[in-house]
Coordinates of C-alpha atoms and ligand atoms in Angstrom, one line a residue:
X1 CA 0.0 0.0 0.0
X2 CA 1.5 3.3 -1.0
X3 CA 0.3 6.8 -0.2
X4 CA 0.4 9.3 -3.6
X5 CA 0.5 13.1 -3.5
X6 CA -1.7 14.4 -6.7
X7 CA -1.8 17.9 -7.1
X8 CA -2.1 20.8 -9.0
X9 CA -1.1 24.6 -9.3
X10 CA -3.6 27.0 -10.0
X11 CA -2.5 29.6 -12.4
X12 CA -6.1 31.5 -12.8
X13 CA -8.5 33.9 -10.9
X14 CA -10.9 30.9 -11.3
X15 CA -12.9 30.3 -7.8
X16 CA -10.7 28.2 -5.5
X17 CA -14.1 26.6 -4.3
X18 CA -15.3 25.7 -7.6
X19 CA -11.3 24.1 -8.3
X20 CA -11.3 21.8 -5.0
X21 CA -15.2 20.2 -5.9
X22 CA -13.8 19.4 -9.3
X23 CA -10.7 18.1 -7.9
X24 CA -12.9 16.2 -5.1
X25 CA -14.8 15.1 -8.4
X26 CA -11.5 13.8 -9.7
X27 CA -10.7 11.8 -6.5
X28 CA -13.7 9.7 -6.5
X29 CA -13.5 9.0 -10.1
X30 CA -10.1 7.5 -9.5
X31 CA -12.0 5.4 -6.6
X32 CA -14.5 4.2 -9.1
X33 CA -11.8 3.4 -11.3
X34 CA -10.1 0.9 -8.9
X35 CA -7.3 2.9 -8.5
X36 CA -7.4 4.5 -5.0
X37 CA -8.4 2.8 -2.0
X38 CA -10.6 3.7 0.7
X39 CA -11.6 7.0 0.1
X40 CA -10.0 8.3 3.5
X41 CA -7.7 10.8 1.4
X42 CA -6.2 14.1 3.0
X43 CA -6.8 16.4 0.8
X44 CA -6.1 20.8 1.5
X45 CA -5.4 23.8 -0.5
X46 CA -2.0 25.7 0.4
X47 CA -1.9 29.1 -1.3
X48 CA -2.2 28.3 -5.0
X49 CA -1.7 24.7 -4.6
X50 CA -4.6 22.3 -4.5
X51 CA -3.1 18.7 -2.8
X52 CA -4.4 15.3 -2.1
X53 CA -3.0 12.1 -0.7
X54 CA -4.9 9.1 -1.8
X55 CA -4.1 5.6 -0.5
X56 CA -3.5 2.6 -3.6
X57 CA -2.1 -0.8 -3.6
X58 CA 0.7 -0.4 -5.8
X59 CA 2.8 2.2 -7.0
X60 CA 1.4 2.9 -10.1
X61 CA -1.7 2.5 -9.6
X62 CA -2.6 5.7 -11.0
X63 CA -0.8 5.6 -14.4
X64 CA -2.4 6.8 -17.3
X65 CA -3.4 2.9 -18.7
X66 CA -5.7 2.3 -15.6
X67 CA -7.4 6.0 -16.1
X68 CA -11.0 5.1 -16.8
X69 CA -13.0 7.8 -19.4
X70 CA -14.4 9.8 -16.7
X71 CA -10.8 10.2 -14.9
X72 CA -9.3 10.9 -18.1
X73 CA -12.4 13.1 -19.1
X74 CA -12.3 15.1 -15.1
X75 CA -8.4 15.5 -15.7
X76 CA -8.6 17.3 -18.8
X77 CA -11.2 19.8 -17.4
X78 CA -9.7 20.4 -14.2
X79 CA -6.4 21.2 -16.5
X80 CA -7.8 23.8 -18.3
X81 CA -9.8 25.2 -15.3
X82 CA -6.4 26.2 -13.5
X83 CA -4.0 26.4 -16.7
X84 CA -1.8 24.0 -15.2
X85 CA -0.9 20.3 -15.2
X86 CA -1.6 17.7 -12.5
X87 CA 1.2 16.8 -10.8
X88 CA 1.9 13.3 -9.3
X89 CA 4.4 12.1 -6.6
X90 CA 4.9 8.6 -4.3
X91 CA 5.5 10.2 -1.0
X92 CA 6.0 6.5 0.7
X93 CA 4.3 3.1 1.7
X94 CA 2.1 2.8 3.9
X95 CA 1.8 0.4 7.5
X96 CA 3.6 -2.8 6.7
X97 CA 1.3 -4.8 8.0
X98 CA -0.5 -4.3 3.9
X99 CA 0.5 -6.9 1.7
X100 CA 1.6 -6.7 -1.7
X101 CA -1.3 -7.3 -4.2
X102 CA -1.6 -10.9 -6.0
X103 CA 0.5 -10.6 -8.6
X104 CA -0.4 -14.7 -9.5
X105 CA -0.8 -15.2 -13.5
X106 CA -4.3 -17.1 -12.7
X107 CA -6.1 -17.0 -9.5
X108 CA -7.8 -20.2 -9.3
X109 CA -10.4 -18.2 -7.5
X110 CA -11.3 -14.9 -5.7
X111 CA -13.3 -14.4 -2.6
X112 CA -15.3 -11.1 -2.2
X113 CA -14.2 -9.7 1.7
X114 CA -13.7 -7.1 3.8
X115 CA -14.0 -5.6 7.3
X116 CA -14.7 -2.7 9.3
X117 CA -11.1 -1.4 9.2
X118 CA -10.0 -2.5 5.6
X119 CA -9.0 -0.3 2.9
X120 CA -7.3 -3.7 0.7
X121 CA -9.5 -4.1 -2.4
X122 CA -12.7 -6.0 -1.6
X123 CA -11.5 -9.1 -3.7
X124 CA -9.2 -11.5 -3.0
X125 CA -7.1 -14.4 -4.5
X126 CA -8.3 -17.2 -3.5
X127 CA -4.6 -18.6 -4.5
X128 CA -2.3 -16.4 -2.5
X129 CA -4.8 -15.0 -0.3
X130 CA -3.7 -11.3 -1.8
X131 CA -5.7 -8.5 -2.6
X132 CA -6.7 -8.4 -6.4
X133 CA -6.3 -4.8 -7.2
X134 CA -10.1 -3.7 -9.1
X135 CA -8.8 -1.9 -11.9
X136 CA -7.1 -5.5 -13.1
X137 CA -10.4 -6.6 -13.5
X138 CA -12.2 -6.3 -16.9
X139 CA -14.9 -2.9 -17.0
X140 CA -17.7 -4.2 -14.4
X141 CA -20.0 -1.4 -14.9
X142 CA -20.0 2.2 -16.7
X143 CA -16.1 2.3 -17.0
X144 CA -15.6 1.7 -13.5
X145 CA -16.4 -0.2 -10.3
X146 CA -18.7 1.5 -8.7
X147 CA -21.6 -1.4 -7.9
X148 CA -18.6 -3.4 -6.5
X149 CA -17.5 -0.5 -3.8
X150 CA -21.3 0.4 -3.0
X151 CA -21.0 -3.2 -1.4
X152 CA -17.9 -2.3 0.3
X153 CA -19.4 0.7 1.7
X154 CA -22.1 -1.4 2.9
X155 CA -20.3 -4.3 4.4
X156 CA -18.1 -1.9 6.3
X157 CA -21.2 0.0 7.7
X158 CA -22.8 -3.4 8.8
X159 CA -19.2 -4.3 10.4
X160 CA -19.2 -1.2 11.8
X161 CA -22.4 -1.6 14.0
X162 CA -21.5 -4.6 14.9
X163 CA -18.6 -3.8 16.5
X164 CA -19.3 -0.8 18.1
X165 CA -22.3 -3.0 19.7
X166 CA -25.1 -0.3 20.9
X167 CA -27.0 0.5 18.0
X168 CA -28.2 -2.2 15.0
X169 CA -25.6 -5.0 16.4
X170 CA -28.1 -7.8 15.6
X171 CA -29.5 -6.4 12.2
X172 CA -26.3 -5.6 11.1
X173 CA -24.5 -9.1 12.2
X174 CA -27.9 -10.8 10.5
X175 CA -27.1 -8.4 7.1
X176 CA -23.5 -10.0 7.5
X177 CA -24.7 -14.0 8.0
X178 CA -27.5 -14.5 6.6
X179 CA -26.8 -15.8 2.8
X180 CA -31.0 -14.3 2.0
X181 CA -30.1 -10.6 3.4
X182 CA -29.9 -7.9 1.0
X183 CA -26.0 -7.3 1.8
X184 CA -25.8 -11.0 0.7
X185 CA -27.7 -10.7 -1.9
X186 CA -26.0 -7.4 -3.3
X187 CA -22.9 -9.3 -2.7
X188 CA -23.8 -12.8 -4.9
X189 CA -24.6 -10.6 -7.6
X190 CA -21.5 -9.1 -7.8
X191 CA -19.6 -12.4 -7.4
X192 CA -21.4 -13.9 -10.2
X193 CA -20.8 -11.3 -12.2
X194 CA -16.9 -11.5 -11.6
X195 CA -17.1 -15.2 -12.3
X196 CA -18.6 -14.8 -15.6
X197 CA -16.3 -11.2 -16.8
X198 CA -13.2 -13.3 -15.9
X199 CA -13.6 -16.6 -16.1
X200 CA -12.8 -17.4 -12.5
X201 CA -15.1 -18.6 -9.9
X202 CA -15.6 -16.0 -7.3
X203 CA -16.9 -17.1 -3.7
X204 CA -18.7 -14.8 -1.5
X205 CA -17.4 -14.8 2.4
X206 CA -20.4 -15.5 4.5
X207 CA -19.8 -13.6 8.6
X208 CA -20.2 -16.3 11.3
X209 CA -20.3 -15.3 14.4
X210 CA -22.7 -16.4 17.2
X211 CA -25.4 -17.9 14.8
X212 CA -24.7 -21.7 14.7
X213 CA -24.1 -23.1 18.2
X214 CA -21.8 -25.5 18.8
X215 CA -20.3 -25.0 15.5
X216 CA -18.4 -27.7 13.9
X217 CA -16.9 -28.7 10.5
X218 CA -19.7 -31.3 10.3
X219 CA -22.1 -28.4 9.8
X220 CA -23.7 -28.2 6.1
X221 CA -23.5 -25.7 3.9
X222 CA -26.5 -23.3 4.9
X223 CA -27.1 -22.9 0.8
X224 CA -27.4 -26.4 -0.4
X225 CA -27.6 -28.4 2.7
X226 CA -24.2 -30.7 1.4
X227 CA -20.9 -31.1 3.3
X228 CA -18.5 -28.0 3.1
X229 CA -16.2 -28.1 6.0
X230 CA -12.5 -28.2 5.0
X231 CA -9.7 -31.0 5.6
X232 CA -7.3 -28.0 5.8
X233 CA -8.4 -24.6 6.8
X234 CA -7.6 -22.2 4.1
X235 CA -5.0 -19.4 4.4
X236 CA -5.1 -19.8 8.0
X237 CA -8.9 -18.6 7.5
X238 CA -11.7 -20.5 6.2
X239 CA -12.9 -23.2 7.7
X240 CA -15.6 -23.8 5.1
X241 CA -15.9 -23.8 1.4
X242 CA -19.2 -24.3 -0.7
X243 CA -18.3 -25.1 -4.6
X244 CA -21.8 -25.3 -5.7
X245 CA -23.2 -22.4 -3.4
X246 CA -19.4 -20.3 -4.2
X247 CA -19.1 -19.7 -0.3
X248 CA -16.5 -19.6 2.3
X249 CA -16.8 -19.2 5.5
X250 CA -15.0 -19.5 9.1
X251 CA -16.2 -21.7 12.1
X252 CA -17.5 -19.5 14.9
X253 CA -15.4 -17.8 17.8
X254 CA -17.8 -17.9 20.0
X255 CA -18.1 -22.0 20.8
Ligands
ZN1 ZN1 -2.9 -14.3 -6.3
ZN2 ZN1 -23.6 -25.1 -0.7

């Protein structure tokens, strides 16, 4: 994970407001491109200097070949709005505890994840248990990702209230393990779309928590009723693994 500086001089009487919306415009374009993560960017204006410092999982994840239309499009504009060009910079990487992405030549799978605290890319190689950086992935939807990070969003707000405990634990944990909620369902749908844009079978990560007492790998799969514990847990995660349903999932903590 690196952090980026973008940034741009502004060499007009143009309004400074109206130039940091259209650069905040800019920065979640590159988000629903795949190419920044986490949309927790520092972003400020120092005298004529607009500046922001976007998170992305490799180092050049912003070069011009993973620009989608609209980030190519918003470039241009906010170009000409300050007569200038947009500058780019690595400052550093970021907490080592972030992984390099998968760099394998063919997952044999992915698994759609995340958590509360994440800001990895939502999908995962299910062969080196790395995060599979979006913009590798063909177009999913109107140049860009968007449907995909809506899910994110959502996860992480369910994971959210669940760990913080005093408002909507319950729904939210029931969002996160039930395979019929709509989280789940918005979820599926995007896995099943992956599978069939790239070929590669891509499981959805079903929470377990406190639902299934006295949980065991003798437990069936809660979508087709059939065996799915696993011999060897995977990646030092999953404990479960559905290859009809395309679901993993890990034996409770909490027995
Ligand atoms: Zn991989
Ligand atoms: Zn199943």
């Amino acid at each position: 994970m690196y952090i980026q500086e973008i940034s741009i001089e502004i060499k007009t009487t143009a309004n400074k407001n109206v130039l940091v919306d259209e650069f905040q415009l800019l920065m979640s374009f590159y988000r629903g491109s795949g190419q920044t993560q986490g949309k927790i960017e520092s972003q400020y204006i120092a005298e004529n200097k607009i500046v922001s410092l976007p998170y992305t999982l490799e180092k050049n994840s912003l070069a011009r070949k993973y620009n989608n239309f609209y980030v190519n499009n918003q470039i241009q504009k906010l170009e000409e709005l300050c007569k200038s060009t947009l500058q780019f910079r690595t400052v550093g990487k970021y907490s080592n505890s972030y992984k390099t992405p998968c760099t394998c030549k063919k997952s044999d799978f992915f698994i759609l994840t995340t958590n509360y605290v994440s800001i990895d890319s939502p999908l995962t190689c299910g062969t080196c248990n790395k995060s599979v950086p979006l913009y590798r992935l063909p177009v999913y939807y109107d140049y860009g990702y968007m449907p995909i990070l809506s899910w994110e969003t959502n996860y992480i707000s369910c994971d959210s209230l669940q760990m913080n405990c005093e408002v909507g634990e319950r729904w939210a944990l029931n969002q996160m393990q039930d395979l019929k909620s709509p989280l789940s369902k918005q979820g599926f749908k995007i896995c099943k779309k992956i599978g069939e844009l790239t070929s590669i079978p891509t499981y959805y990560f079903l929470y377990n928590y406190t639902k299934f007492k006295g949980d065991n790998l003798s437990r069936s799969c809660p979508g087709c009723n059939k065996k799915w514990g696993l011999k060897k847990r995977l990646h030092d995660r999953y404990d479960f693994k559905c290859d009809r349903c395309k679901i993993v999932s890990e034996i409770s903590n909490k027995t």
